[in-house]
Short mmCIF file of N, CA and C and ligand atoms in Angstrom, two decimals:
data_model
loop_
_atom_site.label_atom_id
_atom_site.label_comp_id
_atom_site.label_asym_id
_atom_site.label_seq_id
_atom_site.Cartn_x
_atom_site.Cartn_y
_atom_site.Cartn_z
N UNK A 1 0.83 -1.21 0.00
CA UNK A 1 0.00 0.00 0.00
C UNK A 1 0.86 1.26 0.00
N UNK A 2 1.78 1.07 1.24
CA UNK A 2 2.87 2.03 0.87
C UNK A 2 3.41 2.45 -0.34
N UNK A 3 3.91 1.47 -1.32
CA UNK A 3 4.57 1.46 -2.12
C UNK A 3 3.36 2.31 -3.38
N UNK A 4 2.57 2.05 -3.59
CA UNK A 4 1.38 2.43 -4.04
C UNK A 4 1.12 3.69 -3.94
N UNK A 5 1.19 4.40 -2.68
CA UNK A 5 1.31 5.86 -2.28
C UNK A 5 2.30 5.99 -3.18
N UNK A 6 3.56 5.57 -2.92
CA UNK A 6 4.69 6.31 -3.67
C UNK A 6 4.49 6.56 -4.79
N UNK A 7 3.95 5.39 -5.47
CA UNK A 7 4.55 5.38 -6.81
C UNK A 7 3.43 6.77 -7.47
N UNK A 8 1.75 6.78 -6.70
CA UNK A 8 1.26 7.33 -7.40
C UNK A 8 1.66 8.97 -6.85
N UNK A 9 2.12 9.32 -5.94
CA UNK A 9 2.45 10.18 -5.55
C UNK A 9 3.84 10.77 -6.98
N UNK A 10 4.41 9.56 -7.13
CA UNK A 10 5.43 10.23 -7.89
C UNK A 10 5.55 10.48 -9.08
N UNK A 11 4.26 9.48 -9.70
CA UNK A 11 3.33 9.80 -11.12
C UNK A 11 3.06 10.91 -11.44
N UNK A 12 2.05 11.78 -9.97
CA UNK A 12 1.50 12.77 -9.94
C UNK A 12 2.95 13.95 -10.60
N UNK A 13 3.91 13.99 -9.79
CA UNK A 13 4.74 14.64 -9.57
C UNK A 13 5.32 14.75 -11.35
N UNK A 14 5.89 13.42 -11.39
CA UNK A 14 6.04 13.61 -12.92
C UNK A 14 5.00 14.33 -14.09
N UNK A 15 4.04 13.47 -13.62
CA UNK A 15 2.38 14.51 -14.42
C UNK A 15 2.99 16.17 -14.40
N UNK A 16 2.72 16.32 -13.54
CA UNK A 16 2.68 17.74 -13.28
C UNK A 16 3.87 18.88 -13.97
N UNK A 17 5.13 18.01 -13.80
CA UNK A 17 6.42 18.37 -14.28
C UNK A 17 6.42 18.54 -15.83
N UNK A 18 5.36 17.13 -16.59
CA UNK A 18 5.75 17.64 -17.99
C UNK A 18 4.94 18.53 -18.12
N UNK A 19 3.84 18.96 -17.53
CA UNK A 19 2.81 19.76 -18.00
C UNK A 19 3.32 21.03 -17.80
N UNK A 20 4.15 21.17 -16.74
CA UNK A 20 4.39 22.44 -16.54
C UNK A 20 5.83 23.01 -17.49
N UNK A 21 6.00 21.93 -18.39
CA UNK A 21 7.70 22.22 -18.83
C UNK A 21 7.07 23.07 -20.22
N UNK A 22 7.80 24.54 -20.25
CA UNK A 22 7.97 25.58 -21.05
C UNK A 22 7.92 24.53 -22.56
N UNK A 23 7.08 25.14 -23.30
CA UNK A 23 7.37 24.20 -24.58
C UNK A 23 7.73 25.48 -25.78
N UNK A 24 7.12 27.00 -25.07
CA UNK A 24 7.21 27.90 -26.24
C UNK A 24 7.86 29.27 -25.06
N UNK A 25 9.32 29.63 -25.45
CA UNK A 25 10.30 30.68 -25.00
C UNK A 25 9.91 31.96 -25.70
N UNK A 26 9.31 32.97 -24.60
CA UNK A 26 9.54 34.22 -25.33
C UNK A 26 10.52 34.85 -24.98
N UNK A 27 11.35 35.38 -26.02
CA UNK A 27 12.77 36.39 -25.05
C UNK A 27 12.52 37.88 -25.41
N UNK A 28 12.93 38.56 -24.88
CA UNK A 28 12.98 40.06 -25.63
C UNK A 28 13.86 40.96 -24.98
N UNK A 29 14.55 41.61 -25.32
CA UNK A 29 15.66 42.69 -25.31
C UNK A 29 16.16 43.22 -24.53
N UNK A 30 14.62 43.98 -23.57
CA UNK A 30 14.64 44.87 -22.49
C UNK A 30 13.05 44.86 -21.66
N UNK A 31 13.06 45.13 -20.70
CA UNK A 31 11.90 45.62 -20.04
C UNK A 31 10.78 46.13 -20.45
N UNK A 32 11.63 47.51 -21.08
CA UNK A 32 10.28 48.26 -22.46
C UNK A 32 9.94 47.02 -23.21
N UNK A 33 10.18 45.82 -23.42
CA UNK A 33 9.24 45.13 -24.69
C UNK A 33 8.19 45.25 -24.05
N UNK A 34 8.46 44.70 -22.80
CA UNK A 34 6.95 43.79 -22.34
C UNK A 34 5.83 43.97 -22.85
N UNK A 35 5.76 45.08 -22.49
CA UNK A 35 3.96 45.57 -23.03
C UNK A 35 3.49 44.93 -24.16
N UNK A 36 4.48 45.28 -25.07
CA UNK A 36 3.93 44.39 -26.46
C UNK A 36 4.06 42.96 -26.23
N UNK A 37 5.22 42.47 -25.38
CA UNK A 37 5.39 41.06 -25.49
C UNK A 37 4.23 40.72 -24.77
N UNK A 38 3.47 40.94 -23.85
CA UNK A 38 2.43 40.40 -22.95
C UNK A 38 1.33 39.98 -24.26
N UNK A 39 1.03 40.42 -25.02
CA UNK A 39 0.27 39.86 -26.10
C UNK A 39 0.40 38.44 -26.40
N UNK A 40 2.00 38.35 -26.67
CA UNK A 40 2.50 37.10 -26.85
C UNK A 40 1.70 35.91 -25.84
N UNK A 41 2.40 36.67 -24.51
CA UNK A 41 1.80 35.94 -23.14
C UNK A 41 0.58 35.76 -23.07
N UNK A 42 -0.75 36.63 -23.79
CA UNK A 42 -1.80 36.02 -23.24
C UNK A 42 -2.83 35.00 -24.53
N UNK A 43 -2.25 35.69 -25.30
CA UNK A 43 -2.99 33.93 -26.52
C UNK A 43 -2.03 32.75 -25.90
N UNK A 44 -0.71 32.22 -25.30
CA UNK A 44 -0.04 31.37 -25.55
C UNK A 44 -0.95 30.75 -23.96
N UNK A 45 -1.24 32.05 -22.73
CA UNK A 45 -2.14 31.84 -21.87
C UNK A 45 -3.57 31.10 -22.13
N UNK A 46 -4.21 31.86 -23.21
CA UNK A 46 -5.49 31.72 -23.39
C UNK A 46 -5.61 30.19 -24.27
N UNK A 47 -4.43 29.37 -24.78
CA UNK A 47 -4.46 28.05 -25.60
C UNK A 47 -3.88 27.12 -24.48
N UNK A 48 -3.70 27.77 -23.10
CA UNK A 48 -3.06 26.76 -22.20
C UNK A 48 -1.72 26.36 -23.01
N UNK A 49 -0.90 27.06 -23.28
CA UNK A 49 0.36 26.75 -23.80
C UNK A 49 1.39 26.86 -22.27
N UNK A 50 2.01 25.98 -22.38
CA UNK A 50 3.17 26.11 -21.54
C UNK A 50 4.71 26.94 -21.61
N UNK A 51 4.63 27.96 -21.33
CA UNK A 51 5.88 29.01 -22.01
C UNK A 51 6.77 29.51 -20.77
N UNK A 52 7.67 30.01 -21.37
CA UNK A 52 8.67 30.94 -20.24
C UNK A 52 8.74 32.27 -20.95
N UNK A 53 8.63 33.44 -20.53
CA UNK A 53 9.36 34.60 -20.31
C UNK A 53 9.75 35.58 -20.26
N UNK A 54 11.13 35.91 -20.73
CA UNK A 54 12.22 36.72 -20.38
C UNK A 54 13.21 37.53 -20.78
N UNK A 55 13.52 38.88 -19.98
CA UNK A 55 14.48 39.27 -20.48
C UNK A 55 15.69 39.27 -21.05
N UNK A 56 16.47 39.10 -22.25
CA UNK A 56 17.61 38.54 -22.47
C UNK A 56 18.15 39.07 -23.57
N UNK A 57 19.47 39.98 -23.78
CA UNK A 57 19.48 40.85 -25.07
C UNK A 57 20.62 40.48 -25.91
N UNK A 58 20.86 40.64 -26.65
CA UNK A 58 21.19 40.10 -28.02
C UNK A 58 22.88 40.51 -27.91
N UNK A 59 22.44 41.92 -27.43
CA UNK A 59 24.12 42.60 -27.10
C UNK A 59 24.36 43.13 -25.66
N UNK A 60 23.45 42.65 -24.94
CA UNK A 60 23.77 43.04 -23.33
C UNK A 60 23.96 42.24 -22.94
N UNK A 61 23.55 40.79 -23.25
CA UNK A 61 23.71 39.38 -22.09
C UNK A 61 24.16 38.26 -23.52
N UNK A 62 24.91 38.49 -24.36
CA UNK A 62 25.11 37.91 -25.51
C UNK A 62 25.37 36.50 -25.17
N UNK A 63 26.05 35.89 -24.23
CA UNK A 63 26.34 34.47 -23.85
C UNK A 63 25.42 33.78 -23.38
N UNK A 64 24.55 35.02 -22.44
CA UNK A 64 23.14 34.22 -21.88
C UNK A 64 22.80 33.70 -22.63
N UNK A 65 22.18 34.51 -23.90
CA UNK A 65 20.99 33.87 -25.43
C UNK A 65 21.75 32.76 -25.74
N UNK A 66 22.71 32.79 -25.97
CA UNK A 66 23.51 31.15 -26.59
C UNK A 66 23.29 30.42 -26.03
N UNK A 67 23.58 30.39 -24.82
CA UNK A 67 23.24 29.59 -24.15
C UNK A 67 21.94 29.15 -23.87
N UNK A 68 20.43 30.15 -23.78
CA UNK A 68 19.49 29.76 -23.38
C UNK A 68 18.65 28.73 -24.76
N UNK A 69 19.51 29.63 -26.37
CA UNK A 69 19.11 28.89 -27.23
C UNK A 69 19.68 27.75 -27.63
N UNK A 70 21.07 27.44 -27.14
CA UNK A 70 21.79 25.96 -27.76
C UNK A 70 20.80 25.08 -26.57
N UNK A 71 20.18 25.22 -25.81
CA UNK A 71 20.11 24.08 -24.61
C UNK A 71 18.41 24.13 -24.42
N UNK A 72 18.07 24.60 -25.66
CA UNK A 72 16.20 25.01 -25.36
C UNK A 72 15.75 23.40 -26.05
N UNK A 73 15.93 23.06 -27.27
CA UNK A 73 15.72 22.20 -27.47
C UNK A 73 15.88 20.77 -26.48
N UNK A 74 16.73 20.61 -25.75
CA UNK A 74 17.03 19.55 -24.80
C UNK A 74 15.93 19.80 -23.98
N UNK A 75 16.23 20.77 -23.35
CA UNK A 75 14.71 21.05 -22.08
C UNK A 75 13.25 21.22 -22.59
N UNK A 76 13.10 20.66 -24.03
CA UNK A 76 11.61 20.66 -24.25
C UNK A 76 11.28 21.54 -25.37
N UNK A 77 11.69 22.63 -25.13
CA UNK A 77 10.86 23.48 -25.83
C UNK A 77 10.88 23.23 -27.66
N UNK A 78 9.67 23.43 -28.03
CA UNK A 78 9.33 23.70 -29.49
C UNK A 78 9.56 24.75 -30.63
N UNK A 79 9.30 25.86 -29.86
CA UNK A 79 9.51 26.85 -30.73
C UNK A 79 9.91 28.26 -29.74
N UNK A 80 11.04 29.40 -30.01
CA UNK A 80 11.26 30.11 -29.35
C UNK A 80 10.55 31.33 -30.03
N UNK A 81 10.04 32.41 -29.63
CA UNK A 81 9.97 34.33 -30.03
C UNK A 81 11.17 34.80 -29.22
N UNK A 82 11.32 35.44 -30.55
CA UNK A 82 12.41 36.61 -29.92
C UNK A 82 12.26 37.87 -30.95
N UNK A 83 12.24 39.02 -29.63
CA UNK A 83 11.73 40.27 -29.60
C UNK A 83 12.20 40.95 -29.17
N UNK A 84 12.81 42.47 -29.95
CA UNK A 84 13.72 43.22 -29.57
C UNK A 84 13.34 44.50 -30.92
N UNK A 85 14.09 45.74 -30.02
CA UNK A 85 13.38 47.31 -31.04
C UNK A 85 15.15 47.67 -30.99
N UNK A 86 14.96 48.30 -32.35
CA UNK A 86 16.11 49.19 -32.58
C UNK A 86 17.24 48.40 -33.60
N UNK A 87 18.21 47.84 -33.08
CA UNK A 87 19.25 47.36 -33.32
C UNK A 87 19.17 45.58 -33.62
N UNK A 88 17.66 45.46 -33.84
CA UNK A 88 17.12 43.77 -33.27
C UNK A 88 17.91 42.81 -33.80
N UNK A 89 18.42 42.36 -33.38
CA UNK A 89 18.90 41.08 -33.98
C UNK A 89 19.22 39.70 -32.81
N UNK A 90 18.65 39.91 -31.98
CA UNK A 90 17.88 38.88 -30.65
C UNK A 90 17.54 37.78 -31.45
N UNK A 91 16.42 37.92 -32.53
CA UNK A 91 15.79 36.64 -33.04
C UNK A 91 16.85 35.76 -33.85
N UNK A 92 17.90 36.68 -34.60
CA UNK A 92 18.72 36.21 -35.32
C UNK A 92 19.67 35.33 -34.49
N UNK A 93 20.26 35.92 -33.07
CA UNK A 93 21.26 35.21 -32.61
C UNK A 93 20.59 33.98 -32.05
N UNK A 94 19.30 33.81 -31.77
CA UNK A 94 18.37 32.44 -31.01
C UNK A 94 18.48 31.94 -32.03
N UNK A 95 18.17 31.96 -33.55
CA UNK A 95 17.64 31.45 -34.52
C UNK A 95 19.56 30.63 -35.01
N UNK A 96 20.41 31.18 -34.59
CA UNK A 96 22.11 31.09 -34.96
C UNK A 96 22.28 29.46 -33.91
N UNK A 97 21.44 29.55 -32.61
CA UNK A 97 21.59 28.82 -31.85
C UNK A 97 20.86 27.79 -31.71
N UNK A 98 20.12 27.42 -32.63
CA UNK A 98 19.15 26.37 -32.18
C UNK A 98 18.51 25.96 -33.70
N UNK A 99 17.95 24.93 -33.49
CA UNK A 99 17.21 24.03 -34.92
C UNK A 99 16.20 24.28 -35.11
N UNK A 100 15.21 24.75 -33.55
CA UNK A 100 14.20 24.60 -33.60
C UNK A 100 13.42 26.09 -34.10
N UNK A 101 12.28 25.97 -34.53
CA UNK A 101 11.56 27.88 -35.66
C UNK A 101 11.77 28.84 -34.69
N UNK A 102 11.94 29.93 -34.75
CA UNK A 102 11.99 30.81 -34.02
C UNK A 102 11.35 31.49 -34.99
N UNK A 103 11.03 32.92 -34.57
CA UNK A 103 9.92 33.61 -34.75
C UNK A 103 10.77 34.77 -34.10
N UNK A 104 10.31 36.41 -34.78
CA UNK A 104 10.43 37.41 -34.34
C UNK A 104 9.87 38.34 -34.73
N UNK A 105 9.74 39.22 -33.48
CA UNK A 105 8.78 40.10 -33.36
C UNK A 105 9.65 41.83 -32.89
N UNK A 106 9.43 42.24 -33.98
CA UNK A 106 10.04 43.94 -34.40
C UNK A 106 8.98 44.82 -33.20
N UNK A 107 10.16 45.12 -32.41
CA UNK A 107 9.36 46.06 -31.08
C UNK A 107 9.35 47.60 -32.08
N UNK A 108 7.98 47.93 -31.46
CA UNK A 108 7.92 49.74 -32.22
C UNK A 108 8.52 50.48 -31.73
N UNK A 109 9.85 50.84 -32.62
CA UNK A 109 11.06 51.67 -31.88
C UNK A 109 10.44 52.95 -31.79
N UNK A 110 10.86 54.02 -30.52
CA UNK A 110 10.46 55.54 -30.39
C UNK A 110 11.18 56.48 -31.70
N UNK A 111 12.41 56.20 -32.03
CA UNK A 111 12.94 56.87 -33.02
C UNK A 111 12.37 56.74 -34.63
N UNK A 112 12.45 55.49 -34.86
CA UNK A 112 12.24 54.60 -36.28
C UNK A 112 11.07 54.25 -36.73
N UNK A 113 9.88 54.35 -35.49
CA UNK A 113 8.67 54.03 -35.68
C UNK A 113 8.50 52.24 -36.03
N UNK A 114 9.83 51.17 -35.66
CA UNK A 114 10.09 50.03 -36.07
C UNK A 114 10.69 49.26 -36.92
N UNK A 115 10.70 50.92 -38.05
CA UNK A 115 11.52 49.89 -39.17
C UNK A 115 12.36 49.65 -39.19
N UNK A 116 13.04 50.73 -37.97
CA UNK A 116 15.03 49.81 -37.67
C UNK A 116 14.78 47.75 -37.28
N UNK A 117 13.47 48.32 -36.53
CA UNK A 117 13.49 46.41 -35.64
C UNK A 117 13.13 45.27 -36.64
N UNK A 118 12.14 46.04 -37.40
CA UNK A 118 11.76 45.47 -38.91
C UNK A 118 13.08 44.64 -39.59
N UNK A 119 13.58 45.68 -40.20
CA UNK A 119 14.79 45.53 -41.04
C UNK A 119 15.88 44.22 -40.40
N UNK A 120 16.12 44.91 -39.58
CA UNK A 120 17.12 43.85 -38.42
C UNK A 120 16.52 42.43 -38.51
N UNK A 121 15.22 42.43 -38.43
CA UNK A 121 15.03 40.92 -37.67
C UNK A 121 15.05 40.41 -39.00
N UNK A 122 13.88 40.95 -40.23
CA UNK A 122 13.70 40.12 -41.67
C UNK A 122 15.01 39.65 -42.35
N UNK A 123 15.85 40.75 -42.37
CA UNK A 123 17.26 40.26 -43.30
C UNK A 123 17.90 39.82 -42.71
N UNK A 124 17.64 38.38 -42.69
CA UNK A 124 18.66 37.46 -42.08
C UNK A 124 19.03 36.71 -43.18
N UNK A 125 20.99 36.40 -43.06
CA UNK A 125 21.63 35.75 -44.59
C UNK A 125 20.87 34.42 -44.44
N UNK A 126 20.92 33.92 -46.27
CA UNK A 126 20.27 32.76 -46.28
C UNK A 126 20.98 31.88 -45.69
N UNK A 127 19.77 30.52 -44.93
CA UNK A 127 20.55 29.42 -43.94
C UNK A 127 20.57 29.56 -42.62
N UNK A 128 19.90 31.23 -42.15
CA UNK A 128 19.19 31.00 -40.80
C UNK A 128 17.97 31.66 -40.48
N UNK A 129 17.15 31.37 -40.88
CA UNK A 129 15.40 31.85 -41.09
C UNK A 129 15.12 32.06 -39.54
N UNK A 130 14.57 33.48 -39.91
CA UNK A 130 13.57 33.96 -38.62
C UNK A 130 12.66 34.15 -39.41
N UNK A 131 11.07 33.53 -38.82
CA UNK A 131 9.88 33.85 -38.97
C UNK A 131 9.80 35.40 -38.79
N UNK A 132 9.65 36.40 -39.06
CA UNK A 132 9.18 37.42 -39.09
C UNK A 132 7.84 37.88 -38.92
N UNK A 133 7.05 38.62 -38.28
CA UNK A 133 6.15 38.73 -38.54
C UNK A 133 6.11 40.54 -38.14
N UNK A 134 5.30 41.32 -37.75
CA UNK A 134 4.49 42.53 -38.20
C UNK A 134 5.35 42.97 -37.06
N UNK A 135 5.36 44.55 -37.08
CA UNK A 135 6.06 45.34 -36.14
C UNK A 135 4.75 45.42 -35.08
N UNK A 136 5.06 45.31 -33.72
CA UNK A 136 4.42 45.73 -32.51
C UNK A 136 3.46 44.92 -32.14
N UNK A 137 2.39 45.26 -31.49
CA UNK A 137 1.42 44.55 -30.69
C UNK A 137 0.66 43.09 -31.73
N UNK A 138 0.54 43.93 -32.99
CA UNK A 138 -0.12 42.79 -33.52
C UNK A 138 1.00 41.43 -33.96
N UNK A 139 1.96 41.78 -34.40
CA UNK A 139 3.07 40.82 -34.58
C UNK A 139 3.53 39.82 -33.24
N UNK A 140 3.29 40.57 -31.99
CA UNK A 140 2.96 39.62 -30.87
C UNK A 140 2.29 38.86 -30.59
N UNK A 141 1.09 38.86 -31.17
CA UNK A 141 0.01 38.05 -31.17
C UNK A 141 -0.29 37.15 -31.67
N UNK A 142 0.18 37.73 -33.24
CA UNK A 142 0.21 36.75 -34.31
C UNK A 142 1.96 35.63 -34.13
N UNK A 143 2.41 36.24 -33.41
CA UNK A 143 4.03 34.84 -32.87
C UNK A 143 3.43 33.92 -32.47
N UNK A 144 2.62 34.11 -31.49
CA UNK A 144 2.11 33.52 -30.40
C UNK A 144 0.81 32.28 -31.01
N UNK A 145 0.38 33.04 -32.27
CA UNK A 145 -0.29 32.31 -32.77
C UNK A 145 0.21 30.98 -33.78
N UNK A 146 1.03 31.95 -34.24
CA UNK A 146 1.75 31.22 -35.63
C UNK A 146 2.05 29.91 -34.41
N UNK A 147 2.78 30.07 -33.30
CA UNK A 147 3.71 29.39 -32.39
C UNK A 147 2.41 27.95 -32.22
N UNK A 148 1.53 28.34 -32.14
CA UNK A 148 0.30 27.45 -31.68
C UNK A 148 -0.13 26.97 -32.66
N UNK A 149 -0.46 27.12 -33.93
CA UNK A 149 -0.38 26.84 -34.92
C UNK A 149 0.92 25.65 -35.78
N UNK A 150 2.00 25.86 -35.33
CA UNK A 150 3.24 24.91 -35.44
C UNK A 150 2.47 23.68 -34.28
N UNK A 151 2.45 24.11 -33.37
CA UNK A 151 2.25 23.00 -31.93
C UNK A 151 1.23 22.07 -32.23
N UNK A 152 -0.12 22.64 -33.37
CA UNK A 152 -1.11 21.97 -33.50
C UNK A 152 -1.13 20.68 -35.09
N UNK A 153 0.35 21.15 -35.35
CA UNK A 153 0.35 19.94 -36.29
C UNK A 153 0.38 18.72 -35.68
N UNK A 154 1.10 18.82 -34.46
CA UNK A 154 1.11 17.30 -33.64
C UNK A 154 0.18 17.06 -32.35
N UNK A 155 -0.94 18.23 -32.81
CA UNK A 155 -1.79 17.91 -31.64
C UNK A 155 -2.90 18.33 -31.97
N UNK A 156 -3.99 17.38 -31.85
CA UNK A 156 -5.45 17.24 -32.74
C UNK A 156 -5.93 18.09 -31.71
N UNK A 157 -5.87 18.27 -30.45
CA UNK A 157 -6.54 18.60 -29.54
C UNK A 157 -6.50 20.50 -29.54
N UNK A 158 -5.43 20.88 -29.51
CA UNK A 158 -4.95 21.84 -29.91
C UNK A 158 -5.36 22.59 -31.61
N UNK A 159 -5.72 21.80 -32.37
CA UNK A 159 -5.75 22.33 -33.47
C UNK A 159 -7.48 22.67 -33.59
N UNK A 160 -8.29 22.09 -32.60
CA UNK A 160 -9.44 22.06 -32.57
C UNK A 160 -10.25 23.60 -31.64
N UNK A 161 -8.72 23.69 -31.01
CA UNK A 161 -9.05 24.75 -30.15
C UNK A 161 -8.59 26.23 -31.22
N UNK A 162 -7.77 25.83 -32.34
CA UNK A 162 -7.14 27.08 -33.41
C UNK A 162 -8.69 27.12 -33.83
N UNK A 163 -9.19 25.86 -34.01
CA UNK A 163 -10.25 26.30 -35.03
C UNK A 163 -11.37 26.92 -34.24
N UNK A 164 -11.77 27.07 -33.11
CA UNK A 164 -12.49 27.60 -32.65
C UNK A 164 -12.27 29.20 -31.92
N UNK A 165 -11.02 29.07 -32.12
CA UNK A 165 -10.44 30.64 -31.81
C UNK A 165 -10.85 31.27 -33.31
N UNK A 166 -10.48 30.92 -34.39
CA UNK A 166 -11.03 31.62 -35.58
C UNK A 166 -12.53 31.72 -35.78
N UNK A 167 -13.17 30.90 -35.47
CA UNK A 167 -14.21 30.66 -35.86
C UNK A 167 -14.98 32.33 -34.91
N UNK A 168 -14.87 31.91 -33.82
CA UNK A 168 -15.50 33.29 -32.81
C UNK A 168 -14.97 34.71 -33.09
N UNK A 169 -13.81 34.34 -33.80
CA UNK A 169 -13.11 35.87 -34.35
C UNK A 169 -14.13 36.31 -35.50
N UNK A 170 -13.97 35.63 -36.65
CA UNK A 170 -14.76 35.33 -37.47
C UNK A 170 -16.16 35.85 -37.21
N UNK A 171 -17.23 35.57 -36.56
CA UNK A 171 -18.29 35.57 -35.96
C UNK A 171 -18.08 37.05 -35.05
N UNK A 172 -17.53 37.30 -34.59
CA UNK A 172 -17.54 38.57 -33.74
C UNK A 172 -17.62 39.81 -34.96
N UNK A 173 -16.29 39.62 -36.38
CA UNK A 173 -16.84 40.30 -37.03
C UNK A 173 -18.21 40.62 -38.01
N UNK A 174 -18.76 39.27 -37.94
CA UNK A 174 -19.73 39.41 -38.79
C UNK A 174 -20.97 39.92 -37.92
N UNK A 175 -20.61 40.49 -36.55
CA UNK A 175 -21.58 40.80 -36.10
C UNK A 175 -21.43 42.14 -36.02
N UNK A 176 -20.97 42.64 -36.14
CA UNK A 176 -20.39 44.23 -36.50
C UNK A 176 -21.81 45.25 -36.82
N UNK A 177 -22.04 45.88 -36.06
CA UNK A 177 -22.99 46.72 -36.63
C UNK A 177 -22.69 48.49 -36.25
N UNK A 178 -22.60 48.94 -37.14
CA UNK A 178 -22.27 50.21 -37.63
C UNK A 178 -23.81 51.35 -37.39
N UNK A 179 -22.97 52.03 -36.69
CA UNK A 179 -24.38 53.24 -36.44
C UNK A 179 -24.18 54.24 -37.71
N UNK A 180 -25.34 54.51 -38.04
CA UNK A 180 -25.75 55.53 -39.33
C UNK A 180 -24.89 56.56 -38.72
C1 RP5 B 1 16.51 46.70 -27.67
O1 RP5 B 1 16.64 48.06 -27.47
C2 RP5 B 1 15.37 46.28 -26.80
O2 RP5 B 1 14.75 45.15 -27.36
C3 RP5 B 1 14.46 47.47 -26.76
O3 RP5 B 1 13.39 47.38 -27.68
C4 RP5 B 1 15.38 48.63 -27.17
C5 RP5 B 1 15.53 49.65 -26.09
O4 RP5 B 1 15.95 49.03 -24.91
P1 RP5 B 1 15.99 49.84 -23.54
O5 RP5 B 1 16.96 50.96 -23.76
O6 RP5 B 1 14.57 50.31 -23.29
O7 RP5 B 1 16.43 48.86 -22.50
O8 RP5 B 1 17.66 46.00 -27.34
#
């Protein structure tokens, strides 16, 4: 009976551990992302995705990112965002470090209006692809999506929940009614 406790006690424990293991890394630059990155955070929230994160910059903590991207794949994770304004090239050095898609997201710089973060993240030499997507809030969203969207090729369960996130989007606009 004892033994029984244990084992299911330690089932539980394991249960819990994979569920809780980060499968989708957001990184970004500086502090100022957040705001936009929280977008990221709350579709990856709202699909019950399991994610991490965090601050980590491309040219301020340059060994960190190598490191967090050569060793992401081992610890689970699927797909990383990386997000950074100005000088961006965050997504590029994750994307230098790892096999797995990365994705980036052009923060709306105060000077450039983004297209410095734009520029930076898209032109990457051929042979290390960053997903790119839209400068600022909506390009957060849509990472986060695209990210769930990758996840739902190997998961029926998940892909059922994409389709019902469109579907109510869908439906919300067609309910649109416009005052004279
Ligand atoms: C980039 O520089 C960051 O991603 C941020 O968008 C921008 C400004 O950073 P802070 O000066 O606000 O830390 O590296």
């Amino acid at each position: 009976m004892a033994s029984l406790l244990y084992l299911t006690t330690k089932y539980r424990e394991l249960f819990v551990a994979t569920n809780d293991t980060p499968i989708v890394g957001i990184l970004m630059g500086s502090a100022s992302d957040w705001d936009t990155m929280k977008e990221s955070h709350k579709v990856l929230e709202e699909f019950g995705i399991p994610h991490d994160y965090r601050v980590l910059s491309a040219h301020r903590a340059p060994v960190a990112v190598a490191e967090y991207a050569s060793g992401a794949e081992a610890r689970g994770m699927k797909v990383i965002i990386g997000a950074a304004g100005a000088a961006a090239h965050l997504a590029g050095v994750i994307a230098a470090n790892t096999l797995l898609p990365v994705l980036g997201v052009p923060i709306e710089s105060p000077s450039l209006k983004g297209m410095d973060s734009l520029l930076s993240t898209v032109q990457m030499p051929g042979g290390i692809p960053v997903g790119t997507l839209a400068i600022g809030k909506a390009g957060a969203k849509n990472a986060a999506l695209l990210a769930v969207a990758v996840l739902a090729t190997t998961d029926a369960g998940l892909r059922e929940k994409l389709r019902a996130y469109r579907e109510k989007q869908t439906a919300a606009v067609l309910a649109v009614k416009l005052e004279a």
